[in-house]
């Protein structure tokens, strides 16, 4: 190396050394700041999307809990309804068997129809209310949740509402009969002519029981389909979260290398400019 070149190089270095360090520091600070801002914006964007998806998952989980509890309650309701129905039918079969014998003289329409009708009334009332609640839940406006659900189920469940309306009319008639009870030796006794209507009430109530059992079966199957649809939707949501998380990392890495390239280019241009200044001094 020539002594003259070395002298000029040292001279330039003494003049530009401090400025170069400041330039490098400023460029590095700008690079890190821009990268921090860009990575933060990318993270905020994807975290916002992930948060919205997590809210959907939380909402679905709440719905799944309700569905599980509702589905588990159906077998108990069905079993109770079947048991009371079977007990009353067996009791009436026995009464009818002895009705035309001497023992049968102990029984009348009161035992055959009035008592069963009153006994079934509370069970039916509870069943209508429960099925109505299920019907309101199933009648949701969400195509994803109702996927693969047979639309005929909604028409079938309307029968429950019609049955309930007729049932309430019968209950009103029974309440009116009770108001007209007469006291016989201190005991309220229903009019014999009123008892004749209770056979029709009994036959109608048996139809309502069969309908309710059918409705419970439809509801159970529908709730299971909705449950499966929500579980599948949650799986898709988890996949979407994973996808967004990977995309966020990918864009942050891309932003880092893109800005790093710009930083290197800027630094290279400054080095080239400095060398040109050195050449001029020479």
PDB file of C-alpha atoms in Angstrom:
ATOM      1  CA  UNK A   1       0.000   0.000   0.000  1.00  0.00           C
ATOM      2  CA  UNK A   2       1.336   3.410  -0.933  1.00  0.00           C
ATOM      3  CA  UNK A   3       2.055   5.751   1.927  1.00  0.00           C
ATOM      4  CA  UNK A   4       0.181   8.583   0.177  1.00  0.00           C
ATOM      5  CA  UNK A   5      -2.988   6.447  -0.199  1.00  0.00           C
ATOM      6  CA  UNK A   6      -2.748   5.323   3.426  1.00  0.00           C
ATOM      7  CA  UNK A   7      -2.389   8.917   4.548  1.00  0.00           C
ATOM      8  CA  UNK A   8      -5.418  10.033   2.531  1.00  0.00           C
ATOM      9  CA  UNK A   9      -7.465   7.052   3.780  1.00  0.00           C
ATOM     10  CA  UNK A  10      -6.650   7.849   7.399  1.00  0.00           C
ATOM     11  CA  UNK A  11      -7.444  11.487   6.802  1.00  0.00           C
ATOM     12  CA  UNK A  12     -10.843  10.661   5.336  1.00  0.00           C
ATOM     13  CA  UNK A  13     -11.502   8.154   8.114  1.00  0.00           C
ATOM     14  CA  UNK A  14     -10.808  10.754  10.758  1.00  0.00           C
ATOM     15  CA  UNK A  15     -13.259  13.124   9.087  1.00  0.00           C
ATOM     16  CA  UNK A  16     -16.022  10.624   8.253  1.00  0.00           C
ATOM     17  CA  UNK A  17     -15.612   8.017  11.003  1.00  0.00           C
ATOM     18  CA  UNK A  18     -18.018   9.643  13.413  1.00  0.00           C
ATOM     19  CA  UNK A  19     -20.558  10.422  10.685  1.00  0.00           C
ATOM     20  CA  UNK A  20     -20.486   6.839   9.358  1.00  0.00           C
ATOM     21  CA  UNK A  21     -21.098   5.419  12.807  1.00  0.00           C
ATOM     22  CA  UNK A  22     -24.022   7.757  13.303  1.00  0.00           C
ATOM     23  CA  UNK A  23     -25.426   6.836   9.859  1.00  0.00           C
ATOM     24  CA  UNK A  24     -25.156   3.115  10.584  1.00  0.00           C
ATOM     25  CA  UNK A  25     -26.770   3.560  13.987  1.00  0.00           C
ATOM     26  CA  UNK A  26     -29.604   5.658  12.531  1.00  0.00           C
ATOM     27  CA  UNK A  27     -30.213   3.213   9.673  1.00  0.00           C
ATOM     28  CA  UNK A  28     -30.223   0.295  12.088  1.00  0.00           C
ATOM     29  CA  UNK A  29     -32.616   2.141  14.420  1.00  0.00           C
ATOM     30  CA  UNK A  30     -34.913   2.961  11.482  1.00  0.00           C
ATOM     31  CA  UNK A  31     -34.765  -0.659  10.310  1.00  0.00           C
ATOM     32  CA  UNK A  32     -35.653  -2.011  13.758  1.00  0.00           C
ATOM     33  CA  UNK A  33     -38.396   0.586  14.273  1.00  0.00           C
ATOM     34  CA  UNK A  34     -40.047  -0.089  10.925  1.00  0.00           C
ATOM     35  CA  UNK A  35     -39.778  -3.832  11.518  1.00  0.00           C
ATOM     36  CA  UNK A  36     -41.300  -3.474  14.988  1.00  0.00           C
ATOM     37  CA  UNK A  37     -44.187  -1.381  13.626  1.00  0.00           C
ATOM     38  CA  UNK A  38     -44.853  -3.698  10.676  1.00  0.00           C
ATOM     39  CA  UNK A  39     -44.653  -6.867  12.795  1.00  0.00           C
ATOM     40  CA  UNK A  40     -46.969  -5.283  15.382  1.00  0.00           C
ATOM     41  CA  UNK A  41     -49.521  -4.333  12.723  1.00  0.00           C
ATOM     42  CA  UNK A  42     -49.374  -7.839  11.249  1.00  0.00           C
ATOM     43  CA  UNK A  43     -49.764  -9.379  14.702  1.00  0.00           C
ATOM     44  CA  UNK A  44     -52.710  -7.098  15.586  1.00  0.00           C
ATOM     45  CA  UNK A  45     -54.470  -7.944  12.314  1.00  0.00           C
ATOM     46  CA  UNK A  46     -54.144 -11.704  12.745  1.00  0.00           C
ATOM     47  CA  UNK A  47     -54.763 -11.624  16.508  1.00  0.00           C
ATOM     48  CA  UNK A  48     -58.005  -9.774  15.805  1.00  0.00           C
ATOM     49  CA  UNK A  49     -59.071 -12.508  13.389  1.00  0.00           C
ATOM     50  CA  UNK A  50     -58.043 -15.230  15.838  1.00  0.00           C
ATOM     51  CA  UNK A  51     -59.938 -13.499  18.682  1.00  0.00           C
ATOM     52  CA  UNK A  52     -63.127 -13.410  16.584  1.00  0.00           C
ATOM     53  CA  UNK A  53     -62.741 -17.121  15.821  1.00  0.00           C
ATOM     54  CA  UNK A  54     -62.124 -17.913  19.500  1.00  0.00           C
ATOM     55  CA  UNK A  55     -65.360 -16.065  20.373  1.00  0.00           C
ATOM     56  CA  UNK A  56     -67.208 -18.299  17.903  1.00  0.00           C
ATOM     57  CA  UNK A  57     -65.635 -21.372  19.505  1.00  0.00           C
ATOM     58  CA  UNK A  58     -66.616 -20.181  22.998  1.00  0.00           C
ATOM     59  CA  UNK A  59     -70.180 -19.549  21.820  1.00  0.00           C
ATOM     60  CA  UNK A  60     -70.277 -22.992  20.196  1.00  0.00           C
ATOM     61  CA  UNK A  61     -68.970 -24.609  23.380  1.00  0.00           C
ATOM     62  CA  UNK A  62     -71.771 -22.990  25.374  1.00  0.00           C
ATOM     63  CA  UNK A  63     -74.303 -24.271  22.846  1.00  0.00           C
ATOM     64  CA  UNK A  64     -72.759 -27.753  23.026  1.00  0.00           C
ATOM     65  CA  UNK A  65     -73.160 -27.772  26.812  1.00  0.00           C
ATOM     66  CA  UNK A  66     -76.834 -26.836  26.458  1.00  0.00           C
ATOM     67  CA  UNK A  67     -77.308 -29.503  23.780  1.00  0.00           C
ATOM     68  CA  UNK A  68     -75.658 -32.163  25.924  1.00  0.00           C
ATOM     69  CA  UNK A  69     -77.842 -31.352  28.923  1.00  0.00           C
ATOM     70  CA  UNK A  70     -80.971 -31.220  26.745  1.00  0.00           C
ATOM     71  CA  UNK A  71     -80.196 -34.499  24.986  1.00  0.00           C
ATOM     72  CA  UNK A  72     -79.465 -36.269  28.267  1.00  0.00           C
ATOM     73  CA  UNK A  73     -82.794 -35.102  29.732  1.00  0.00           C
ATOM     74  CA  UNK A  74     -84.849 -36.644  26.927  1.00  0.00           C
ATOM     75  CA  UNK A  75     -84.471 -40.346  27.916  1.00  0.00           C
ATOM     76  CA  UNK A  76     -85.702 -39.513  31.424  1.00  0.00           C
ATOM     77  CA  UNK A  77     -88.762 -37.720  30.049  1.00  0.00           C
ATOM     78  CA  UNK A  78     -89.466 -40.543  27.601  1.00  0.00           C
ATOM     79  CA  UNK A  79     -89.077 -43.205  30.288  1.00  0.00           C
ATOM     80  CA  UNK A  80     -91.397 -41.364  32.673  1.00  0.00           C
ATOM     81  CA  UNK A  81     -94.026 -40.881  29.977  1.00  0.00           C
ATOM     82  CA  UNK A  82     -93.816 -44.507  28.842  1.00  0.00           C
ATOM     83  CA  UNK A  83     -94.055 -45.804  32.401  1.00  0.00           C
ATOM     84  CA  UNK A  84     -97.129 -43.752  33.314  1.00  0.00           C
ATOM     85  CA  UNK A  85     -98.766 -44.634  29.997  1.00  0.00           C
ATOM     86  CA  UNK A  86     -98.090 -48.349  30.400  1.00  0.00           C
ATOM     87  CA  UNK A  87     -99.261 -48.364  34.019  1.00  0.00           C
ATOM     88  CA  UNK A  88    -102.556 -46.688  33.129  1.00  0.00           C
ATOM     89  CA  UNK A  89    -103.135 -48.955  30.135  1.00  0.00           C
ATOM     90  CA  UNK A  90    -102.458 -52.065  32.229  1.00  0.00           C
ATOM     91  CA  UNK A  91    -104.733 -50.781  34.972  1.00  0.00           C
ATOM     92  CA  UNK A  92    -107.534 -50.146  32.468  1.00  0.00           C
ATOM     93  CA  UNK A  93    -107.009 -53.538  30.848  1.00  0.00           C
ATOM     94  CA  UNK A  94    -107.486 -55.184  34.242  1.00  0.00           C
ATOM     95  CA  UNK A  95    -110.572 -53.106  35.013  1.00  0.00           C
ATOM     96  CA  UNK A  96    -112.075 -53.873  31.588  1.00  0.00           C
ATOM     97  CA  UNK A  97    -111.383 -57.574  32.101  1.00  0.00           C
ATOM     98  CA  UNK A  98    -113.465 -57.618  35.286  1.00  0.00           C
ATOM     99  CA  UNK A  99    -115.918 -54.928  34.215  1.00  0.00           C
ATOM    100  CA  UNK A 100    -118.658 -57.332  33.156  1.00  0.00           C
ATOM    101  CA  UNK A 101    -118.166 -59.667  36.119  1.00  0.00           C
ATOM    102  CA  UNK A 102    -119.413 -59.282  39.657  1.00  0.00           C
ATOM    103  CA  UNK A 103    -116.071 -57.736  40.566  1.00  0.00           C
ATOM    104  CA  UNK A 104    -116.580 -55.241  37.755  1.00  0.00           C
ATOM    105  CA  UNK A 105    -119.485 -53.742  39.610  1.00  0.00           C
ATOM    106  CA  UNK A 106    -116.928 -52.058  41.794  1.00  0.00           C
ATOM    107  CA  UNK A 107    -115.657 -50.055  38.831  1.00  0.00           C
ATOM    108  CA  UNK A 108    -117.250 -47.361  36.722  1.00  0.00           C
ATOM    109  CA  UNK A 109    -116.257 -44.583  34.308  1.00  0.00           C
ATOM    110  CA  UNK A 110    -114.662 -42.763  37.209  1.00  0.00           C
ATOM    111  CA  UNK A 111    -112.015 -45.485  37.647  1.00  0.00           C
ATOM    112  CA  UNK A 112    -111.769 -46.229  33.939  1.00  0.00           C
ATOM    113  CA  UNK A 113    -111.416 -42.733  32.528  1.00  0.00           C
ATOM    114  CA  UNK A 114    -111.641 -39.886  35.020  1.00  0.00           C
ATOM    115  CA  UNK A 115    -108.747 -40.932  37.247  1.00  0.00           C
ATOM    116  CA  UNK A 116    -106.424 -41.791  34.283  1.00  0.00           C
ATOM    117  CA  UNK A 117    -107.261 -38.470  32.576  1.00  0.00           C
ATOM    118  CA  UNK A 118    -106.436 -36.467  35.705  1.00  0.00           C
ATOM    119  CA  UNK A 119    -103.294 -38.520  36.233  1.00  0.00           C
ATOM    120  CA  UNK A 120    -102.087 -38.052  32.663  1.00  0.00           C
ATOM    121  CA  UNK A 121    -102.920 -34.368  32.572  1.00  0.00           C
ATOM    122  CA  UNK A 122     -99.861 -33.169  34.512  1.00  0.00           C
ATOM    123  CA  UNK A 123     -97.472 -35.387  32.538  1.00  0.00           C
ATOM    124  CA  UNK A 124     -98.873 -34.175  29.237  1.00  0.00           C
ATOM    125  CA  UNK A 125     -98.742 -30.532  30.308  1.00  0.00           C
ATOM    126  CA  UNK A 126     -95.088 -30.878  31.273  1.00  0.00           C
ATOM    127  CA  UNK A 127     -94.350 -32.686  27.999  1.00  0.00           C
ATOM    128  CA  UNK A 128     -95.960 -30.006  25.840  1.00  0.00           C
ATOM    129  CA  UNK A 129     -93.873 -27.320  27.544  1.00  0.00           C
ATOM    130  CA  UNK A 130     -90.629 -29.286  27.238  1.00  0.00           C
ATOM    131  CA  UNK A 131     -91.181 -30.083  23.551  1.00  0.00           C
ATOM    132  CA  UNK A 132     -92.078 -26.434  22.901  1.00  0.00           C
ATOM    133  CA  UNK A 133     -88.740 -25.386  24.421  1.00  0.00           C
ATOM    134  CA  UNK A 134     -86.911 -27.894  22.246  1.00  0.00           C
ATOM    135  CA  UNK A 135     -88.844 -26.692  19.219  1.00  0.00           C
ATOM    136  CA  UNK A 136     -87.782 -23.088  19.859  1.00  0.00           C
ATOM    137  CA  UNK A 137     -84.164 -24.215  20.150  1.00  0.00           C
ATOM    138  CA  UNK A 138     -84.230 -26.286  16.965  1.00  0.00           C
ATOM    139  CA  UNK A 139     -85.956 -23.495  15.034  1.00  0.00           C
ATOM    140  CA  UNK A 140     -82.690 -21.531  14.697  1.00  0.00           C
ATOM    141  CA  UNK A 141     -81.723 -19.561  11.607  1.00  0.00           C
ATOM    142  CA  UNK A 142     -78.254 -20.985  11.053  1.00  0.00           C
ATOM    143  CA  UNK A 143     -77.557 -23.046   7.942  1.00  0.00           C
ATOM    144  CA  UNK A 144     -74.285 -24.422   9.324  1.00  0.00           C
ATOM    145  CA  UNK A 145     -75.944 -25.743  12.498  1.00  0.00           C
ATOM    146  CA  UNK A 146     -78.925 -27.165  10.590  1.00  0.00           C
ATOM    147  CA  UNK A 147     -76.829 -28.964   7.993  1.00  0.00           C
ATOM    148  CA  UNK A 148     -78.223 -32.454   7.205  1.00  0.00           C
ATOM    149  CA  UNK A 149     -81.294 -31.750   9.372  1.00  0.00           C
ATOM    150  CA  UNK A 150     -84.481 -32.902   7.664  1.00  0.00           C
ATOM    151  CA  UNK A 151     -86.784 -29.886   7.219  1.00  0.00           C
ATOM    152  CA  UNK A 152     -89.756 -32.190   7.810  1.00  0.00           C
ATOM    153  CA  UNK A 153     -88.911 -32.058  11.516  1.00  0.00           C
ATOM    154  CA  UNK A 154     -90.303 -28.518  11.743  1.00  0.00           C
ATOM    155  CA  UNK A 155     -93.613 -29.558  10.237  1.00  0.00           C
ATOM    156  CA  UNK A 156     -93.797 -32.568  12.562  1.00  0.00           C
ATOM    157  CA  UNK A 157     -93.196 -30.423  15.623  1.00  0.00           C
ATOM    158  CA  UNK A 158     -96.015 -28.062  14.686  1.00  0.00           C
ATOM    159  CA  UNK A 159     -98.305 -30.940  15.603  1.00  0.00           C
ATOM    160  CA  UNK A 160     -97.162 -30.484  19.204  1.00  0.00           C
ATOM    161  CA  UNK A 161     -98.476 -26.919  19.190  1.00  0.00           C
ATOM    162  CA  UNK A 162    -101.796 -28.029  17.744  1.00  0.00           C
ATOM    163  CA  UNK A 163    -102.071 -30.810  20.329  1.00  0.00           C
ATOM    164  CA  UNK A 164    -101.275 -28.353  23.097  1.00  0.00           C
ATOM    165  CA  UNK A 165    -104.033 -25.991  21.992  1.00  0.00           C
ATOM    166  CA  UNK A 166    -106.586 -28.832  22.009  1.00  0.00           C
ATOM    167  CA  UNK A 167    -105.240 -30.089  25.325  1.00  0.00           C
ATOM    168  CA  UNK A 168    -105.718 -26.679  26.963  1.00  0.00           C
ATOM    169  CA  UNK A 169    -109.336 -26.617  25.783  1.00  0.00           C
ATOM    170  CA  UNK A 170    -109.908 -29.999  27.435  1.00  0.00           C
ATOM    171  CA  UNK A 171    -108.211 -28.782  30.608  1.00  0.00           C
ATOM    172  CA  UNK A 172    -110.581 -25.818  30.699  1.00  0.00           C
ATOM    173  CA  UNK A 173    -113.542 -28.173  30.391  1.00  0.00           C
ATOM    174  CA  UNK A 174    -112.174 -30.299  33.244  1.00  0.00           C
ATOM    175  CA  UNK A 175    -111.680 -27.186  35.381  1.00  0.00           C
ATOM    176  CA  UNK A 176    -115.293 -26.181  34.716  1.00  0.00           C
ATOM    177  CA  UNK A 177    -116.444 -29.682  35.705  1.00  0.00           C
ATOM    178  CA  UNK A 178    -114.560 -29.367  38.979  1.00  0.00           C
ATOM    179  CA  UNK A 179    -116.339 -26.109  39.727  1.00  0.00           C
ATOM    180  CA  UNK A 180    -119.654 -27.928  39.450  1.00  0.00           C
ATOM    181  CA  UNK A 181    -118.736 -30.732  41.860  1.00  0.00           C
ATOM    182  CA  UNK A 182    -121.510 -31.420  44.342  1.00  0.00           C
ATOM    183  CA  UNK A 183    -120.993 -32.326  47.953  1.00  0.00           C
ATOM    184  CA  UNK A 184    -122.254 -35.800  48.854  1.00  0.00           C
ATOM    185  CA  UNK A 185    -121.793 -36.577  52.557  1.00  0.00           C
ATOM    186  CA  UNK A 186    -118.976 -34.059  52.699  1.00  0.00           C
ATOM    187  CA  UNK A 187    -117.237 -35.423  49.607  1.00  0.00           C
ATOM    188  CA  UNK A 188    -117.192 -33.660  46.253  1.00  0.00           C
ATOM    189  CA  UNK A 189    -118.635 -35.905  43.533  1.00  0.00           C
ATOM    190  CA  UNK A 190    -118.516 -35.287  39.782  1.00  0.00           C
ATOM    191  CA  UNK A 191    -121.773 -35.478  37.837  1.00  0.00           C
ATOM    192  CA  UNK A 192    -122.351 -38.907  36.230  1.00  0.00           C
ATOM    193  CA  UNK A 193    -123.284 -37.277  32.920  1.00  0.00           C
ATOM    194  CA  UNK A 194    -119.950 -35.444  32.896  1.00  0.00           C
ATOM    195  CA  UNK A 195    -118.067 -38.723  33.280  1.00  0.00           C
ATOM    196  CA  UNK A 196    -119.201 -39.818  29.839  1.00  0.00           C
ATOM    197  CA  UNK A 197    -116.963 -37.179  28.238  1.00  0.00           C
ATOM    198  CA  UNK A 198    -113.886 -38.505  29.975  1.00  0.00           C
ATOM    199  CA  UNK A 199    -113.681 -41.569  27.761  1.00  0.00           C
ATOM    200  CA  UNK A 200    -113.141 -39.243  24.806  1.00  0.00           C
ATOM    201  CA  UNK A 201    -110.622 -37.264  26.848  1.00  0.00           C
ATOM    202  CA  UNK A 202    -108.807 -40.492  27.729  1.00  0.00           C
ATOM    203  CA  UNK A 203    -108.618 -41.660  24.110  1.00  0.00           C
ATOM    204  CA  UNK A 204    -107.345 -38.224  23.048  1.00  0.00           C
ATOM    205  CA  UNK A 205    -104.724 -38.164  25.809  1.00  0.00           C
ATOM    206  CA  UNK A 206    -103.406 -41.553  24.684  1.00  0.00           C
ATOM    207  CA  UNK A 207    -102.935 -40.068  21.191  1.00  0.00           C
ATOM    208  CA  UNK A 208    -101.106 -37.090  22.717  1.00  0.00           C
ATOM    209  CA  UNK A 209     -98.783 -39.441  24.600  1.00  0.00           C
ATOM    210  CA  UNK A 210     -97.882 -41.341  21.429  1.00  0.00           C
ATOM    211  CA  UNK A 211     -97.304 -38.042  19.624  1.00  0.00           C
ATOM    212  CA  UNK A 212     -95.077 -36.754  22.401  1.00  0.00           C
ATOM    213  CA  UNK A 213     -92.983 -39.927  22.351  1.00  0.00           C
ATOM    214  CA  UNK A 214     -92.622 -39.483  18.586  1.00  0.00           C
ATOM    215  CA  UNK A 215     -91.668 -35.834  19.016  1.00  0.00           C
ATOM    216  CA  UNK A 216     -89.042 -36.682  21.633  1.00  0.00           C
ATOM    217  CA  UNK A 217     -87.544 -39.204  19.201  1.00  0.00           C
ATOM    218  CA  UNK A 218     -87.400 -36.585  16.419  1.00  0.00           C
ATOM    219  CA  UNK A 219     -85.914 -33.971  18.753  1.00  0.00           C
ATOM    220  CA  UNK A 220     -83.254 -36.368  20.045  1.00  0.00           C
ATOM    221  CA  UNK A 221     -82.065 -37.185  16.522  1.00  0.00           C
ATOM    222  CA  UNK A 222     -82.144 -33.532  15.457  1.00  0.00           C
ATOM    223  CA  UNK A 223     -80.220 -32.341  18.510  1.00  0.00           C
ATOM    224  CA  UNK A 224     -77.564 -34.972  17.816  1.00  0.00           C
ATOM    225  CA  UNK A 225     -77.177 -33.726  14.235  1.00  0.00           C
ATOM    226  CA  UNK A 226     -76.913 -30.124  15.424  1.00  0.00           C
ATOM    227  CA  UNK A 227     -74.349 -31.218  18.033  1.00  0.00           C
ATOM    228  CA  UNK A 228     -72.245 -32.918  15.349  1.00  0.00           C
ATOM    229  CA  UNK A 229     -72.502 -29.865  13.074  1.00  0.00           C
ATOM    230  CA  UNK A 230     -71.262 -27.566  15.846  1.00  0.00           C
ATOM    231  CA  UNK A 231     -68.385 -29.940  16.673  1.00  0.00           C
ATOM    232  CA  UNK A 232     -67.373 -29.966  13.007  1.00  0.00           C
ATOM    233  CA  UNK A 233     -67.633 -26.172  12.908  1.00  0.00           C
ATOM    234  CA  UNK A 234     -65.305 -25.961  15.913  1.00  0.00           C
ATOM    235  CA  UNK A 235     -62.789 -28.220  14.185  1.00  0.00           C
ATOM    236  CA  UNK A 236     -62.836 -25.865  11.189  1.00  0.00           C
ATOM    237  CA  UNK A 237     -62.404 -22.902  13.516  1.00  0.00           C
ATOM    238  CA  UNK A 238     -59.357 -24.492  15.167  1.00  0.00           C
ATOM    239  CA  UNK A 239     -57.889 -25.149  11.722  1.00  0.00           C
ATOM    240  CA  UNK A 240     -58.560 -21.509  10.822  1.00  0.00           C
ATOM    241  CA  UNK A 241     -56.741 -20.356  13.972  1.00  0.00           C
ATOM    242  CA  UNK A 242     -53.736 -22.543  13.097  1.00  0.00           C
ATOM    243  CA  UNK A 243     -53.773 -21.205   9.535  1.00  0.00           C
ATOM    244  CA  UNK A 244     -53.869 -17.566  10.684  1.00  0.00           C
ATOM    245  CA  UNK A 245     -51.107 -18.173  13.204  1.00  0.00           C
ATOM    246  CA  UNK A 246     -48.842 -19.655  10.495  1.00  0.00           C
ATOM    247  CA  UNK A 247     -49.671 -16.829   8.089  1.00  0.00           C
ATOM    248  CA  UNK A 248     -48.835 -14.265  10.783  1.00  0.00           C
ATOM    249  CA  UNK A 249     -45.388 -15.808  11.374  1.00  0.00           C
ATOM    250  CA  UNK A 250     -44.806 -16.103   7.635  1.00  0.00           C
ATOM    251  CA  UNK A 251     -45.584 -12.426   6.964  1.00  0.00           C
ATOM    252  CA  UNK A 252     -43.485 -11.270   9.932  1.00  0.00           C
ATOM    253  CA  UNK A 253     -40.494 -13.249   8.611  1.00  0.00           C
ATOM    254  CA  UNK A 254     -41.126 -11.902   5.109  1.00  0.00           C
ATOM    255  CA  UNK A 255     -41.303  -8.324   6.459  1.00  0.00           C
ATOM    256  CA  UNK A 256     -38.040  -8.863   8.367  1.00  0.00           C
ATOM    257  CA  UNK A 257     -36.078 -10.104   5.349  1.00  0.00           C
ATOM    258  CA  UNK A 258     -37.636  -7.526   3.021  1.00  0.00           C
ATOM    259  CA  UNK A 259     -36.627  -4.677   5.326  1.00  0.00           C
ATOM    260  CA  UNK A 260     -33.251  -6.287   5.928  1.00  0.00           C
ATOM    261  CA  UNK A 261     -32.613  -6.276   2.184  1.00  0.00           C
ATOM    262  CA  UNK A 262     -33.543  -2.591   2.035  1.00  0.00           C
ATOM    263  CA  UNK A 263     -31.237  -1.916   4.991  1.00  0.00           C
ATOM    264  CA  UNK A 264     -28.369  -3.745   3.277  1.00  0.00           C
ATOM    265  CA  UNK A 265     -29.002  -1.857   0.019  1.00  0.00           C
ATOM    266  CA  UNK A 266     -28.948   1.486   1.845  1.00  0.00           C
ATOM    267  CA  UNK A 267     -25.758   0.568   3.641  1.00  0.00           C
ATOM    268  CA  UNK A 268     -24.174  -0.619   0.385  1.00  0.00           C
ATOM    269  CA  UNK A 269     -25.095   2.653  -1.321  1.00  0.00           C
ATOM    270  CA  UNK A 270     -23.519   4.623   1.529  1.00  0.00           C
ATOM    271  CA  UNK A 271     -20.354   2.526   1.303  1.00  0.00           C
ATOM    272  CA  UNK A 272     -20.204   3.110  -2.447  1.00  0.00           C
ATOM    273  CA  UNK A 273     -20.706   6.846  -1.906  1.00  0.00           C
ATOM    274  CA  UNK A 274     -17.939   6.913   0.711  1.00  0.00           C
ATOM    275  CA  UNK A 275     -15.541   5.104  -1.615  1.00  0.00           C
ATOM    276  CA  UNK A 276     -16.277   7.593  -4.347  1.00  0.00           C
ATOM    277  CA  UNK A 277     -15.466  10.400  -1.942  1.00  0.00           C
ATOM    278  CA  UNK A 278     -12.217   8.646  -1.101  1.00  0.00           C
ATOM    279  CA  UNK A 279     -11.382   8.356  -4.789  1.00  0.00           C
ATOM    280  CA  UNK A 280     -12.004  12.097  -5.267  1.00  0.00           C
ATOM    281  CA  UNK A 281      -9.681  12.944  -2.359  1.00  0.00           C
ATOM    282  CA  UNK A 282      -7.008  10.803  -3.911  1.00  0.00           C
TER     283      UNK A 282
END
